[in-house]
PDB file of C-alpha atoms in Angstrom:
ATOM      1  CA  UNK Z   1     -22.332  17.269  -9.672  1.00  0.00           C
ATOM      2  CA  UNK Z   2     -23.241  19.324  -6.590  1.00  0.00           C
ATOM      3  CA  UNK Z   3     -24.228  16.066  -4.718  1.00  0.00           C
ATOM      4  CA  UNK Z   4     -20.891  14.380  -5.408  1.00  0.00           C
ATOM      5  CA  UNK Z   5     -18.661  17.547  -4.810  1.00  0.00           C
ATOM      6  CA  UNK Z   6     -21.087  17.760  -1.090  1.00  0.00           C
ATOM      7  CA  UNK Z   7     -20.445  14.028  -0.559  1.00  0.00           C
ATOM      8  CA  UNK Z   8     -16.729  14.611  -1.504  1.00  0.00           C
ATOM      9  CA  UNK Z   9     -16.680  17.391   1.315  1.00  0.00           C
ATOM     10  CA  UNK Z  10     -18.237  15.584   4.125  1.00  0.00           C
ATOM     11  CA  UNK Z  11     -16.180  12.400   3.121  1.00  0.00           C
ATOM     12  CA  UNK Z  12     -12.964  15.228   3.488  1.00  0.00           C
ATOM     13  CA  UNK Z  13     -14.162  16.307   6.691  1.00  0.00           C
ATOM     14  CA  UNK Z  14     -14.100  12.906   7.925  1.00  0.00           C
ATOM     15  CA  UNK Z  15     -11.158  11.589   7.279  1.00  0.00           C
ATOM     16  CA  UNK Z  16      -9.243  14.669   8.594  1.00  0.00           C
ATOM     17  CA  UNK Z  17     -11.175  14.309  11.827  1.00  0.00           C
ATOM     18  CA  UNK Z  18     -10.875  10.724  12.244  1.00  0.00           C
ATOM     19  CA  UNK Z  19      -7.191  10.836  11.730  1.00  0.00           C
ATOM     20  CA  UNK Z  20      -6.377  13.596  13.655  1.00  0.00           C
ATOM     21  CA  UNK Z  21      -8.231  11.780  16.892  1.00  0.00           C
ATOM     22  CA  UNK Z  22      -6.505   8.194  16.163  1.00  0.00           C
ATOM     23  CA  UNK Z  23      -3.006  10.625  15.775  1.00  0.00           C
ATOM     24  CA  UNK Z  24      -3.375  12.832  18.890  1.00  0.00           C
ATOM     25  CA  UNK Z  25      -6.428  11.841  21.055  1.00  0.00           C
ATOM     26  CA  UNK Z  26      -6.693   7.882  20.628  1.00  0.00           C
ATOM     27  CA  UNK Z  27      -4.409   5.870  23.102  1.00  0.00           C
ATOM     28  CA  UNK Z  28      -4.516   2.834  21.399  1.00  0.00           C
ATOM     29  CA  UNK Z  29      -2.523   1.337  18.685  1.00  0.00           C
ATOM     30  CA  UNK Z  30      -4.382   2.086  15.184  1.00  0.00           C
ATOM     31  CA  UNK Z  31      -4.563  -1.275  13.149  1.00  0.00           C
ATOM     32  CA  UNK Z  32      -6.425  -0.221  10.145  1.00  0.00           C
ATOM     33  CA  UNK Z  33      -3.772  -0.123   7.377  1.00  0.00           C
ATOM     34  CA  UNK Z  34      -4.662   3.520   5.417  1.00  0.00           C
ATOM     35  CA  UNK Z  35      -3.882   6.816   7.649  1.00  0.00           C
ATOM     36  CA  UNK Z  36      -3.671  10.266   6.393  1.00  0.00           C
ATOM     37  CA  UNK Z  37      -0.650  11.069   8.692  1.00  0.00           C
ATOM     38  CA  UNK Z  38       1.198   7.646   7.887  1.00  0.00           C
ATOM     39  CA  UNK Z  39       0.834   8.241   4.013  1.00  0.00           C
ATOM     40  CA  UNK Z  40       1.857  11.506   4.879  1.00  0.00           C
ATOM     41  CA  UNK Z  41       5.279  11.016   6.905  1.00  0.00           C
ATOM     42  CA  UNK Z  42       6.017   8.575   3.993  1.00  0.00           C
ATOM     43  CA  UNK Z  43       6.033  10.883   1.226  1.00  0.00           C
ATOM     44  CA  UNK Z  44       7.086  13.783   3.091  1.00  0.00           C
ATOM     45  CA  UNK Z  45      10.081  11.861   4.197  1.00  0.00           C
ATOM     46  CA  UNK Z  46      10.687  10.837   0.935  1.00  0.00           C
ATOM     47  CA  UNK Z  47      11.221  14.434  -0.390  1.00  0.00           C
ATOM     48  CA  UNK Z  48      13.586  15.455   2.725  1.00  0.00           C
ATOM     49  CA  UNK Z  49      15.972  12.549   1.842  1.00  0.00           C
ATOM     50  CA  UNK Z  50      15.907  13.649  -1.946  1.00  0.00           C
ATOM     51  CA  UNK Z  51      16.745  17.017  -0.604  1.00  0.00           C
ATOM     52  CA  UNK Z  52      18.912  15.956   1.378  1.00  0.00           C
ATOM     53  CA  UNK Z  53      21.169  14.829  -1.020  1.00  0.00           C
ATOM     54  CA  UNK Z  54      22.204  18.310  -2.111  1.00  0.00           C
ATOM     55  CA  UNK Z  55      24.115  19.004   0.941  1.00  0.00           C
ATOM     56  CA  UNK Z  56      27.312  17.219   1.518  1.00  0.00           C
ATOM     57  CA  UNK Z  57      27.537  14.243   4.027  1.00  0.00           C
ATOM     58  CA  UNK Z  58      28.186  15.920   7.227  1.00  0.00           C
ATOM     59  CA  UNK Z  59      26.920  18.206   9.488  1.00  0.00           C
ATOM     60  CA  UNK Z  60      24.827  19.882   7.924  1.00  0.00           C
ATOM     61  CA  UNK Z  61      23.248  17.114   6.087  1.00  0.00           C
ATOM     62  CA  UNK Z  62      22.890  15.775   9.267  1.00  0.00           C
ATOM     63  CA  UNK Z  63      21.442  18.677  11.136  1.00  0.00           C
ATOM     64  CA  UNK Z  64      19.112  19.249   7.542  1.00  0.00           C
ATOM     65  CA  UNK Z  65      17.745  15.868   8.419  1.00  0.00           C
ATOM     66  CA  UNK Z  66      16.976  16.129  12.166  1.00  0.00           C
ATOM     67  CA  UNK Z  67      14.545  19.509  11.238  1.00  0.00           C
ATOM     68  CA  UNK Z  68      12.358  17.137   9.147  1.00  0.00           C
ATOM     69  CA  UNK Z  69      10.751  15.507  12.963  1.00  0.00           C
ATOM     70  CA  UNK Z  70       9.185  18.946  14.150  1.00  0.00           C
ATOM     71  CA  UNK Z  71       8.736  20.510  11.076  1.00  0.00           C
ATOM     72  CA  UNK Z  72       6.760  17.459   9.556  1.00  0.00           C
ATOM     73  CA  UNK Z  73       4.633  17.823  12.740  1.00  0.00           C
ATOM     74  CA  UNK Z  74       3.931  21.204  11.762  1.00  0.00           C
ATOM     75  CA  UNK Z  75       3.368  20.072   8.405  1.00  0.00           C
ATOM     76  CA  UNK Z  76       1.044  17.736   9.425  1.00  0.00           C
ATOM     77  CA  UNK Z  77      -1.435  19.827  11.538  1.00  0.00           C
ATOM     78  CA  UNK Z  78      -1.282  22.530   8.600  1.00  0.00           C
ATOM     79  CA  UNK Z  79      -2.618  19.826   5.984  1.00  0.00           C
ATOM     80  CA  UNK Z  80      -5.275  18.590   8.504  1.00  0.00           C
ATOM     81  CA  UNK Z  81      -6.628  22.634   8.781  1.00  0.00           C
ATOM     82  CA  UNK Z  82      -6.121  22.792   4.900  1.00  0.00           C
ATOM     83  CA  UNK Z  83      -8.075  19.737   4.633  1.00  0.00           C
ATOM     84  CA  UNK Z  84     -11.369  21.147   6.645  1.00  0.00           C
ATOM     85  CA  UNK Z  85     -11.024  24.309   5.215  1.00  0.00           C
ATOM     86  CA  UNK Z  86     -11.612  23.405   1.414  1.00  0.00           C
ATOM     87  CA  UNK Z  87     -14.031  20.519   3.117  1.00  0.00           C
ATOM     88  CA  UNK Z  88     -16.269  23.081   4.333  1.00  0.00           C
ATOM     89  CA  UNK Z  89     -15.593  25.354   1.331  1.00  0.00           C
ATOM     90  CA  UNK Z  90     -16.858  22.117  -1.048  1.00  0.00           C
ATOM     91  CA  UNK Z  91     -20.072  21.974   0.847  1.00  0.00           C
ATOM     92  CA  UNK Z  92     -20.895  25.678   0.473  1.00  0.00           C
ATOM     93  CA  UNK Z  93     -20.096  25.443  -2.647  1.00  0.00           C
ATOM     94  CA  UNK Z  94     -22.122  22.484  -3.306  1.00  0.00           C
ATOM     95  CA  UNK Z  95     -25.012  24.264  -1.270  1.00  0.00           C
ATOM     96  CA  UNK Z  96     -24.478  27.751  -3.103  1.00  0.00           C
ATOM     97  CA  UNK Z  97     -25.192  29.051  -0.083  1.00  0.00           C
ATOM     98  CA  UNK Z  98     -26.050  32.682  -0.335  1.00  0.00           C
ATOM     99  CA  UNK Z  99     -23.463  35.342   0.869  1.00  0.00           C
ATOM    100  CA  UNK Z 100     -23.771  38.698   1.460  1.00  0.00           C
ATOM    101  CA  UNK Z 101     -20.437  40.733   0.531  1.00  0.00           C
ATOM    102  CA  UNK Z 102     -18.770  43.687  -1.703  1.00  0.00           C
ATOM    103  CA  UNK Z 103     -18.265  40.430  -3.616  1.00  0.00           C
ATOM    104  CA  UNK Z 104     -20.773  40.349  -6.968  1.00  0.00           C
ATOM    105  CA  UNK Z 105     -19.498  37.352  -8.782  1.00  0.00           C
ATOM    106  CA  UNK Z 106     -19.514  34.785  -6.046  1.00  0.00           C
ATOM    107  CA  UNK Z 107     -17.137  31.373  -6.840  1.00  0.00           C
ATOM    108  CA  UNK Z 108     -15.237  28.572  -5.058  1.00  0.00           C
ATOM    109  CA  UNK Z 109     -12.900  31.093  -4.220  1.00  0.00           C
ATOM    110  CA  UNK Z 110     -15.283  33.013  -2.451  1.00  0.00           C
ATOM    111  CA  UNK Z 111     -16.353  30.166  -0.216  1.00  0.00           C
ATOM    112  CA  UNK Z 112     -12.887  29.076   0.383  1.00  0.00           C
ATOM    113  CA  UNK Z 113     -12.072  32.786   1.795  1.00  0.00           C
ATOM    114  CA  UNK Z 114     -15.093  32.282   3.833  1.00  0.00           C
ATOM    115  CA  UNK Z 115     -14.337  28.576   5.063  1.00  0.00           C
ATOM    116  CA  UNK Z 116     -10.897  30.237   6.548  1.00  0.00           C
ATOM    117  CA  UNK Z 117     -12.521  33.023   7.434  1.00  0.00           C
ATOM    118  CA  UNK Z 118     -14.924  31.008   9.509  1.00  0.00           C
ATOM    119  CA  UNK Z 119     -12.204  28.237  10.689  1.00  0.00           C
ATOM    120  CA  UNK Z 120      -9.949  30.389  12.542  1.00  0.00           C
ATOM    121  CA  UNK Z 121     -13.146  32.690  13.794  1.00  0.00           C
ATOM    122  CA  UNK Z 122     -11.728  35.766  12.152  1.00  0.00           C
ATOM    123  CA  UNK Z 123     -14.887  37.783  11.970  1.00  0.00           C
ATOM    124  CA  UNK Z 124     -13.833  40.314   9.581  1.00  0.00           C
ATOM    125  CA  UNK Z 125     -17.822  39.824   8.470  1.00  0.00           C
ATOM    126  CA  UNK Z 126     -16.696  40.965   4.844  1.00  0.00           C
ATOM    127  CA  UNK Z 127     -18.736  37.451   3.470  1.00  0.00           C
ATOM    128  CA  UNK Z 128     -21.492  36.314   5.478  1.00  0.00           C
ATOM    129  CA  UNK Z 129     -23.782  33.412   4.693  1.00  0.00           C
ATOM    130  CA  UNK Z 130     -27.439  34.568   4.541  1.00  0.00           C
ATOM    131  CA  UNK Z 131     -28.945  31.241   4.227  1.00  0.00           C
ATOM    132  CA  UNK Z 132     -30.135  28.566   6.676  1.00  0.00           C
ATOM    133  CA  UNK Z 133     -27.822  26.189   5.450  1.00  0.00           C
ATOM    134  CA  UNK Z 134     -24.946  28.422   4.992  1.00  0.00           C
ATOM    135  CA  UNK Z 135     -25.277  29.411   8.461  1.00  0.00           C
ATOM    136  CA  UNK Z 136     -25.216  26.357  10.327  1.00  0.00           C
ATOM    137  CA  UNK Z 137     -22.193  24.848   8.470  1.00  0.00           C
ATOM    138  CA  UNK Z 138     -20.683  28.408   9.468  1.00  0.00           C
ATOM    139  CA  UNK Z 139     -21.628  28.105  13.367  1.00  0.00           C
ATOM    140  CA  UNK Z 140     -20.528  24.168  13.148  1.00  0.00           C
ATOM    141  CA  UNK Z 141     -17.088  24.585  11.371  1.00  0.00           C
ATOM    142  CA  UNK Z 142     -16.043  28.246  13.631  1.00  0.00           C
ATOM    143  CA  UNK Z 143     -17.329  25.417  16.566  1.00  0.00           C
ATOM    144  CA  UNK Z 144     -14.774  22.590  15.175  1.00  0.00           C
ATOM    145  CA  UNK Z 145     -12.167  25.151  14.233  1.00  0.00           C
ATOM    146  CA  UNK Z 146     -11.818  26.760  17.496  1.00  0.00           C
ATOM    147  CA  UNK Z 147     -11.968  23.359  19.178  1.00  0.00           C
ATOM    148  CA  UNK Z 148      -9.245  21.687  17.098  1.00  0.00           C
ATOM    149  CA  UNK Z 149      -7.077  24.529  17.203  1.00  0.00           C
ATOM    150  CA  UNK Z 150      -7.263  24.616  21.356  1.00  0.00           C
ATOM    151  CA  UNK Z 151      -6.192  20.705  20.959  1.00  0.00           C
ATOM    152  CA  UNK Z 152      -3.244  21.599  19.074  1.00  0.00           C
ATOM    153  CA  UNK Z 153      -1.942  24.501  21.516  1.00  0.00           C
ATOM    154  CA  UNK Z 154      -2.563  22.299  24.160  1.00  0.00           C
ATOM    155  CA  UNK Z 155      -0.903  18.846  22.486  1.00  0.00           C
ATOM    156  CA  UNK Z 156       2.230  20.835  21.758  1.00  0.00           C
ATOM    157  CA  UNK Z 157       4.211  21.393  25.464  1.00  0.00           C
ATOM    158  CA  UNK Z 158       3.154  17.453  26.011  1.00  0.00           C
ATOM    159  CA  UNK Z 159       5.495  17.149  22.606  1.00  0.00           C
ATOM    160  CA  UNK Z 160       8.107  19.216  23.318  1.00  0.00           C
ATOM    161  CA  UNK Z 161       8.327  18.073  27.169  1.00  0.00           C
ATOM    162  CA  UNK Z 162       8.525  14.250  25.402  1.00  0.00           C
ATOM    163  CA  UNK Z 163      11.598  15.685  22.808  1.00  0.00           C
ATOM    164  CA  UNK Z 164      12.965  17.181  25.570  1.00  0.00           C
ATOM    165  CA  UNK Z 165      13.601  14.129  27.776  1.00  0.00           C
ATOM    166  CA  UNK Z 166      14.426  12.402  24.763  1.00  0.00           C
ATOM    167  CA  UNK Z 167      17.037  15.367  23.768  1.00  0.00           C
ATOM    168  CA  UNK Z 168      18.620  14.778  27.627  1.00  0.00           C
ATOM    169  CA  UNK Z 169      19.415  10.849  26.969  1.00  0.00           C
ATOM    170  CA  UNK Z 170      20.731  11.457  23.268  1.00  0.00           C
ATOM    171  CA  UNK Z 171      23.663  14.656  24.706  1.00  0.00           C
ATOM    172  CA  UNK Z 172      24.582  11.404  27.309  1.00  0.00           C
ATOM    173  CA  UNK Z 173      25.698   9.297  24.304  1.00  0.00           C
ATOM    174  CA  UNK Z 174      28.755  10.669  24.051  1.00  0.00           C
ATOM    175  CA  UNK Z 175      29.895  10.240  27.204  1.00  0.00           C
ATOM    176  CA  UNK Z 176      28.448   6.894  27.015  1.00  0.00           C
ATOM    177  CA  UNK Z 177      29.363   5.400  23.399  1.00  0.00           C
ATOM    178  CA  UNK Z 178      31.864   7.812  22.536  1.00  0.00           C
ATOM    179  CA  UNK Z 179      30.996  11.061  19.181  1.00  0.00           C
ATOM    180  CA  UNK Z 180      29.999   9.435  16.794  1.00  0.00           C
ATOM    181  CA  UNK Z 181      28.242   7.160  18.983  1.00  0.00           C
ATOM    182  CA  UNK Z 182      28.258   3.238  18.538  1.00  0.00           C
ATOM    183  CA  UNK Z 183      27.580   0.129  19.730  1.00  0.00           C
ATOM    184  CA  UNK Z 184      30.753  -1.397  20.018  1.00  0.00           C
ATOM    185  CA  UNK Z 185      31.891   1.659  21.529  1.00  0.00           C
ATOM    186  CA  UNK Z 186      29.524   1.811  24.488  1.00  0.00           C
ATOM    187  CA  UNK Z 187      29.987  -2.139  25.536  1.00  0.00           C
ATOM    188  CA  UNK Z 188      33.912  -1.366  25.327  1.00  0.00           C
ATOM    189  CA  UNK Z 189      33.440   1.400  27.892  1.00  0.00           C
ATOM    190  CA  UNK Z 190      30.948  -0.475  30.211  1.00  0.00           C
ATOM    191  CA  UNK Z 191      33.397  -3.201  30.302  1.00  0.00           C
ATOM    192  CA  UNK Z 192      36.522  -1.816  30.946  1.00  0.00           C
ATOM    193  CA  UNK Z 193      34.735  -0.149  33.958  1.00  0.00           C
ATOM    194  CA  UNK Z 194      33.272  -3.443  35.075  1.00  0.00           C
ATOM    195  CA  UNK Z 195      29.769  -2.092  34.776  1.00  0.00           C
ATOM    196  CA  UNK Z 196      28.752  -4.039  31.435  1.00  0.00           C
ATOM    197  CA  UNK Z 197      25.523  -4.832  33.568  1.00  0.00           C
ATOM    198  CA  UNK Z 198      24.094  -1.409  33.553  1.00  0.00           C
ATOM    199  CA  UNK Z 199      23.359  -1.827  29.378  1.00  0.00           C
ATOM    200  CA  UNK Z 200      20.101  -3.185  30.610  1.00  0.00           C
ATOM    201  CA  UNK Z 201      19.500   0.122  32.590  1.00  0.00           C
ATOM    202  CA  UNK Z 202      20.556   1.848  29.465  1.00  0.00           C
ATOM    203  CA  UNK Z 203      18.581  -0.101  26.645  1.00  0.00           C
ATOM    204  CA  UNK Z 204      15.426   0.551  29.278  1.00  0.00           C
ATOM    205  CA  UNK Z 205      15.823   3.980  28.834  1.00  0.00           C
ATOM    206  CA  UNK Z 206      15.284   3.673  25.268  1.00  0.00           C
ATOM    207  CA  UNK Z 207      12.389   1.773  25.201  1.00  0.00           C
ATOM    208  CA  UNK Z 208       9.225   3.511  23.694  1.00  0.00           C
TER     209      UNK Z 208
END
């Protein structure tokens, strides 16, 4: 049992890590079919539409909707540090690595406090590993932890310089294709000025 729940951990660890460097690091195009963050999106996204549904079509359906984007990115790097956290807190557990504490009955809950403990380098010292093994998956997840977290400070501005170019094309709709914008609309408006050739300057602008 204590091999399978360690194997379970490091198999944990990995996945989390190798998805969150094909989702923020990796420039390429991922082609393997199963990703953490795509299953992810998909089921998340499912629940905001059911929710959704409770609001009236509108506004405020609408604006409900357009919080899922940054708020599912949030979501997403919270369930990748969730994920390493009970990953680490599996293999101490599997290890029963010694800790010294004010704790005497020492459980998964223990090693979980001192998995998050360790993650986000808290050093509050209250649990301490006092074994060999205990204290190099300590020094290698506080390592990891402070690393990842440093990526995800620094990966945010590049997102929210990207929404905010993206958030200066969509408030020129309007004047472009009209509130609600459409289609139809915007061709109408290009061709009554005799400018219908600037749509491929506009459909440019929207290309990924």
């Amino acid at each position: 049992m204590r091999v399978i729940t360690f194997l379970a951990g490091l198999v944990l660890i990995g996945l989390t890590l190798v998805d969150g460097f094909e989702t923020i690091l990796q420039p390429r195009r991922v082609t393997h079919r199963f990703r953490f963050a795509r299953l992810f999106y998909r089921s998340s996204w499912f629940v905001w539409r059911r929710l959704a549904v409770v609001f009236r079509a509108g506004g405020l359906r609408e604006a409900f909707l357009s919080t899922f984007g940054p708020l599912s990115l949030l979501g997403l790097f919270a369930s990748w540090v969730t994920a390493l956290i009970w990953g680490f807190g599996l293999l101490h557990w599997a290890l029963r690595s010694p800790l010294h504490g004010p704790e005497t009955d020492i459980n998964f809950g223990s090693y979980l406090y001192l998995s998050g403990t360790t993650f986000f380098t808290l050093g509050f010292g209250d649990l301490t590993p006092t074994a060999p093994g205990g204290r190099v998956l300590a020094v290698i997840e506080s390592g990891m932890g402070f690393a990842i977290l440093a990526v995800l400070i620094s990966y945010l501005p590049v997102l929210f310089q990207a929404y905010s170019r993206r958030e200066v094309i969509i408030s020129l709709m309007d004047a472009r294709a009209g509130s609600p914008p459409s289609a139809g609309e915007m061709l109408l408006r290009l061709a009554r000025s005799g400018n219908i050739e600037q749509v491929n300057a506009f459909l440019a602008e929207w290309e990924p």
